Tab-separated table of C-alpha atoms in Angstrom:
chain	number	residue	atom	x	y	z
U	1	MET	CA	145.043	23.953	77.738
U	2	PRO	CA	144.098	21.138	76.462
U	3	LEU	CA	145.636	17.744	77.815
U	4	ILE	CA	145.918	16.577	73.990
U	5	ASP	CA	146.019	18.782	71.157
U	6	ILE	CA	147.580	17.710	67.446
U	7	ARG	CA	148.018	20.320	64.762
U	8	ASN	CA	147.478	19.776	61.830
U	9	VAL	CA	149.296	15.929	61.120
U	10	TYR	CA	149.315	13.539	58.838
U	11	LYS	CA	150.720	10.590	58.418
U	12	ILE	CA	151.500	9.560	54.919
U	13	TYR	CA	152.348	6.140	54.097
U	14	ASN	CA	155.012	5.067	50.471
U	15	PRO	CA	155.812	8.821	49.904
U	16	GLY	CA	155.670	9.465	46.427
U	17	GLU	CA	153.474	8.077	43.165
U	18	ASN	CA	151.963	5.290	45.026
U	19	GLU	CA	151.966	7.357	48.622
U	20	VAL	CA	148.792	7.576	50.717
U	21	HIS	CA	147.664	9.962	53.058
U	22	ALA	CA	146.805	7.664	56.491
U	23	LEU	CA	145.945	10.862	58.328
U	24	ASP	CA	145.641	13.803	56.062
U	25	GLY	CA	145.350	17.243	58.064
U	26	VAL	CA	143.735	16.335	61.469
U	27	THR	CA	143.769	18.791	64.132
U	28	LEU	CA	142.126	17.910	67.152
U	29	LYS	CA	142.030	18.824	71.068
U	30	VAL	CA	141.683	17.128	74.090
U	31	GLU	CA	140.502	18.289	76.938
U	32	ARG	CA	141.012	16.672	80.722
U	33	GLU	CA	138.663	14.717	82.307
U	34	GLU	CA	136.835	14.355	78.756
U	35	PHE	CA	135.401	10.520	77.306
U	36	VAL	CA	136.213	10.486	73.389
U	37	ALA	CA	135.251	7.897	70.209
U	38	ILE	CA	137.018	8.065	67.302
U	39	VAL	CA	134.837	6.376	65.111
U	40	GLY	CA	135.371	5.101	61.583
U	41	GLN	CA	135.211	2.250	59.703
U	42	SER	CA	138.045	0.199	58.619
U	43	GLY	CA	140.875	2.417	56.528
U	44	SER	CA	139.752	4.775	57.984
U	45	GLY	CA	142.256	5.831	59.931
U	46	LYS	CA	141.190	5.997	63.329
U	47	SER	CA	143.988	3.572	64.412
U	48	THR	CA	146.624	5.512	62.573
U	49	LEU	CA	145.457	8.061	64.503
U	50	MET	CA	145.194	6.426	67.955
U	51	ASN	CA	148.685	4.892	67.104
U	52	MET	CA	149.648	8.152	67.343
U	53	ILE	CA	148.476	9.965	70.676
U	54	GLY	CA	149.937	6.564	72.310
U	55	LEU	CA	152.763	7.221	70.935
U	56	LEU	CA	153.444	4.366	68.779
U	57	ASP	CA	153.827	6.066	66.113
U	58	SER	CA	154.759	9.605	64.644
U	59	PRO	CA	153.744	12.340	62.552
U	60	THR	CA	155.191	13.166	58.920
U	61	SER	CA	154.251	16.284	59.458
U	62	GLY	CA	152.982	18.400	61.796
U	63	GLU	CA	152.929	18.739	65.417
U	64	TYR	CA	151.708	16.683	68.217
U	65	TYR	CA	151.444	18.547	72.699
U	66	LEU	CA	151.178	15.794	75.101
U	67	ASP	CA	150.189	18.065	78.158
U	68	ASP	CA	151.534	21.390	76.208
U	69	GLU	CA	155.299	19.172	75.478
U	70	ASP	CA	155.867	19.206	72.007
U	71	VAL	CA	155.669	15.157	71.403
U	72	SER	CA	155.806	15.194	67.563
U	73	LYS	CA	159.818	15.013	66.773
U	74	LEU	CA	160.916	12.830	69.849
U	75	SER	CA	163.694	10.514	69.988
U	76	ASP	CA	161.904	6.685	70.213
U	77	ASP	CA	163.682	6.525	73.967
U	78	LYS	CA	162.041	9.621	74.824
U	79	LEU	CA	159.023	8.106	73.740
U	80	SER	CA	159.015	5.158	75.508
U	81	GLU	CA	159.191	6.652	79.041
U	82	ILE	CA	156.768	8.950	78.654
U	83	ARG	CA	154.463	6.629	77.152
U	84	ASN	CA	155.157	3.720	80.645
U	85	LYS	CA	154.033	6.937	82.296
U	86	GLN	CA	151.375	8.951	81.106
U	87	ILE	CA	149.572	6.190	78.836
U	88	GLY	CA	147.294	3.000	79.906
U	89	PHE	CA	146.577	0.635	76.608
U	90	ILE	CA	143.315	-1.120	76.582
U	91	PHE	CA	143.852	-3.537	73.340
U	92	GLN	CA	141.434	-5.620	71.460
U	93	GLY	CA	142.896	-8.764	72.292
U	94	PHE	CA	143.150	-8.135	76.090
U	95	ASN	CA	146.881	-9.414	75.883
U	96	LEU	CA	147.705	-10.151	78.865
U	97	ILE	CA	150.175	-13.685	79.727
U	98	PRO	CA	148.484	-16.368	80.282
U	99	SER	CA	150.405	-18.449	83.261
U	100	LEU	CA	150.160	-15.172	85.470
U	101	THR	CA	147.317	-14.521	87.497
U	102	ALA	CA	145.099	-11.445	87.384
U	103	GLN	CA	147.001	-9.439	89.595
U	104	ALA	CA	150.404	-10.062	88.002
U	105	ASN	CA	148.852	-9.569	85.040
U	106	VAL	CA	147.845	-6.114	86.060
U	107	GLU	CA	151.702	-5.489	87.970
U	108	LEU	CA	153.866	-6.284	85.418
U	109	PRO	CA	153.628	-3.004	83.459
U	110	LEU	CA	154.086	-1.630	87.130
U	111	VAL	CA	157.672	-3.475	87.494
U	112	TYR	CA	159.036	-1.680	84.319
U	113	ARG	CA	158.210	1.555	86.075
U	114	GLY	CA	160.002	0.051	88.985
U	115	MET	CA	158.131	0.068	91.600
U	116	ALA	CA	158.044	-1.483	94.969
U	117	ALA	CA	157.465	-4.802	94.786
U	118	GLN	CA	154.627	-3.560	98.524
U	119	GLU	CA	153.085	-0.537	95.934
U	120	ARG	CA	152.861	-2.607	92.599
U	121	HIS	CA	150.510	-5.218	95.181
U	122	GLU	CA	148.507	-2.257	96.684
U	123	LEU	CA	147.315	-0.630	92.828
U	124	SER	CA	146.955	-4.034	91.424
U	125	ILE	CA	144.611	-5.264	94.019
U	126	LYS	CA	143.279	-2.018	94.728
U	127	ALA	CA	142.480	-1.451	90.071
U	128	LEU	CA	141.230	-4.969	89.776
U	129	GLU	CA	138.810	-4.017	92.668
U	130	ARG	CA	137.816	-1.287	91.086
U	131	VAL	CA	136.367	-3.116	87.578
U	132	GLY	CA	134.544	-5.613	90.241
U	133	LEU	CA	137.055	-8.502	90.294
U	134	GLY	CA	138.672	-8.169	94.239
U	135	HIS	CA	137.531	-12.308	94.350
U	136	ARG	CA	139.075	-13.244	91.416
U	137	LEU	CA	143.003	-12.318	91.952
U	138	ASP	CA	144.987	-15.761	91.759
U	139	HIS	CA	142.650	-16.126	88.544
U	140	ARG	CA	144.431	-17.074	85.308
U	141	PRO	CA	143.167	-15.795	82.036
U	142	SER	CA	141.832	-19.548	80.957
U	143	GLU	CA	139.778	-19.165	83.783
U	144	MET	CA	137.785	-15.909	83.332
U	145	SER	CA	135.138	-15.304	80.726
U	146	GLY	CA	136.194	-12.680	77.890
U	147	GLY	CA	134.820	-9.530	79.798
U	148	GLN	CA	136.118	-10.486	82.488
U	149	GLN	CA	139.988	-10.635	80.805
U	150	GLN	CA	139.317	-7.670	79.022
U	151	ARG	CA	138.497	-6.077	82.723
U	152	VAL	CA	141.879	-7.182	84.075
U	153	ALA	CA	143.096	-5.937	81.193
U	154	ILE	CA	140.982	-2.009	82.092
U	155	ALA	CA	142.543	-2.384	85.617
U	156	ARG	CA	146.248	-3.084	84.386
U	157	ALA	CA	145.581	-0.298	81.873
U	158	VAL	CA	144.478	2.232	84.726
U	159	ALA	CA	146.585	0.908	87.842
U	160	ALA	CA	149.079	3.502	87.781
U	161	ARG	CA	146.523	6.544	87.250
U	162	PRO	CA	148.167	8.251	83.624
U	163	PRO	CA	146.098	10.810	83.145
U	164	VAL	CA	145.785	9.733	79.432
U	165	ILE	CA	143.710	6.094	78.523
U	166	LEU	CA	143.329	4.671	75.220
U	167	ALA	CA	141.274	1.710	73.956
U	168	ASP	CA	141.659	-0.266	70.807
U	169	GLU	CA	137.960	-1.186	70.026
U	170	PRO	CA	137.973	-2.406	72.900
U	171	THR	CA	134.313	-4.383	72.909
U	172	GLY	CA	135.157	-6.235	69.905
U	173	ALA	CA	135.687	-9.829	70.725
U	174	LEU	CA	132.799	-9.766	73.779
U	175	ASP	CA	129.139	-10.587	73.765
U	176	SER	CA	126.234	-7.767	74.038
U	177	LYS	CA	126.271	-8.264	78.248
U	178	SER	CA	130.257	-7.661	78.328
U	179	ALA	CA	130.486	-5.433	76.693
U	180	ARG	CA	127.867	-3.266	78.415
U	181	LEU	CA	129.975	-3.915	81.576
U	182	LEU	CA	132.958	-2.926	79.886
U	183	LEU	CA	131.640	-0.047	78.804
U	184	GLU	CA	130.054	1.360	82.141
U	185	SER	CA	133.032	0.289	83.759
U	186	LEU	CA	135.448	3.020	81.751
U	187	GLU	CA	132.581	5.284	82.054
U	188	ALA	CA	132.752	5.414	86.084
U	189	LEU	CA	136.668	5.296	85.694
U	190	ASN	CA	137.234	8.767	83.432
U	191	ARG	CA	134.237	10.109	86.777
U	192	ARG	CA	136.125	8.574	89.589
U	193	LEU	CA	139.522	8.512	88.737
U	194	ARG	CA	138.996	12.169	86.185
U	195	ALA	CA	141.225	10.121	83.483
U	196	THR	CA	140.492	11.080	80.123
U	197	VAL	CA	139.682	8.302	78.064
U	198	LEU	CA	139.679	8.084	74.039
U	199	MET	CA	138.597	4.779	73.005
U	200	VAL	CA	138.581	4.374	68.903
U	201	THR	CA	136.045	1.911	67.991
U	202	HIS	CA	133.882	1.203	64.489
U	203	ASP	CA	130.025	0.779	66.973
U	204	SER	CA	128.153	3.070	67.489
U	205	PHE	CA	125.912	1.887	70.686
U	206	ALA	CA	129.847	1.846	72.237
U	207	ALA	CA	130.772	5.210	71.072
U	208	SER	CA	127.092	6.587	72.927
U	209	TYR	CA	128.971	6.137	76.442
U	210	THR	CA	131.119	9.235	75.573
U	211	SER	CA	131.619	12.620	75.646
U	212	ARG	CA	131.884	13.700	72.900
U	213	VAL	CA	132.037	10.942	69.460
U	214	LEU	CA	134.937	12.275	66.430
U	215	PHE	CA	134.262	11.082	62.694
U	216	ILE	CA	136.586	10.057	60.494
U	217	ARG	CA	137.268	9.408	57.207
U	218	ASP	CA	139.732	9.147	54.619
U	219	GLY	CA	142.239	10.510	57.145
U	220	LYS	CA	140.387	13.596	58.087
U	221	ILE	CA	137.843	14.495	60.852
U	222	PHE	CA	133.936	14.625	58.533
U	223	THR	CA	132.418	15.420	61.905
U	224	GLU	CA	131.560	15.712	65.724
U	225	LEU	CA	129.112	15.383	68.258
U	226	ARG	CA	129.703	16.207	71.517
U	227	ARG	CA	126.267	14.909	74.339
U	228	GLY	CA	125.393	17.624	76.670
U	229	ASP	CA	122.351	17.406	78.218
U	230	THR	CA	120.635	14.397	76.211
U	231	ASP	CA	120.750	10.689	77.392
U	232	ARG	CA	122.335	8.001	75.960
U	233	ARG	CA	119.467	6.852	74.017
U	234	GLU	CA	119.019	9.613	71.965
U	235	PHE	CA	122.984	10.238	71.542
U	236	PHE	CA	123.208	6.855	69.983
U	237	ASP	CA	120.093	8.068	67.345
U	238	ARG	CA	122.269	11.230	66.850
U	239	ILE	CA	125.810	9.197	66.254
U	240	MET	CA	124.124	6.622	64.226
U	241	GLU	CA	122.552	9.482	61.726
U	242	VAL	CA	125.749	10.957	60.830
U	243	VAL	CA	127.504	7.204	60.489
U	244	ALA	CA	124.610	6.645	57.442
U	245	MET	CA	125.998	10.326	56.131
U	246	MET	CA	128.790	8.529	55.802
U	247	GLY	CA	128.210	5.679	53.936
U	248	GLY	CA	128.660	3.579	57.336
U	249	GLU	CA	126.458	1.113	58.926
U	250	GLY	CA	126.382	1.171	63.226
U	251	SER	CA	125.435	-1.341	65.409
U	252	ASP	CA	121.478	-0.832	66.015
U	253	ALA	CA	121.345	-3.125	69.804
U	254	LEU	CA	120.662	-1.379	72.425
């Protein structure tokens, strides 16, 4: 049974004469513990698909099963409850609170879960140690580099060990060295925590760290690639070939 099962989903904005099919009959399955990239250019529908998977938006039609539960027609309150317990988000802009320390930023979502203070304290420290920031617990965002801030955001997303991690263009605001470190962190978390990780990106370099790449264009899944036993450089080359077929541009720096 797949963890994520999306069946013939449409998302239509402005229904009627000027309607826009942001998602146009998308069907996909994501198994537990996969590391998947969703690749597409701006306007391809990748962000809409990510919002749908993250329960931030609902389909116009179609079905979405998360852990075998049909979540496509649930109330906002129920969606919020499921989202809080089952999904961790990593945003391009970090979304850290400037006045809080790294540890306090990681603890904040755990407060909303109603966790006891001692449990929150222990989980936040472990999460920051996991991403190599155990020595920066008391530092505020302004005292850290962009790469370190993004790793705090990762720690915040994984602290409570949710089964699904969604990363929205996580390398978009980083230099190449920080991007590599971030992608290695996601790769390690997928392997060690056995979390299912989905990453939206326009960057072929970032996508080459995953085990499967879904290419989206005009609201449809264009094709997909599985890494299999190939090394990352060869996988990157295969990704670039598909990007070229789609008429787009990807990163060409390894």
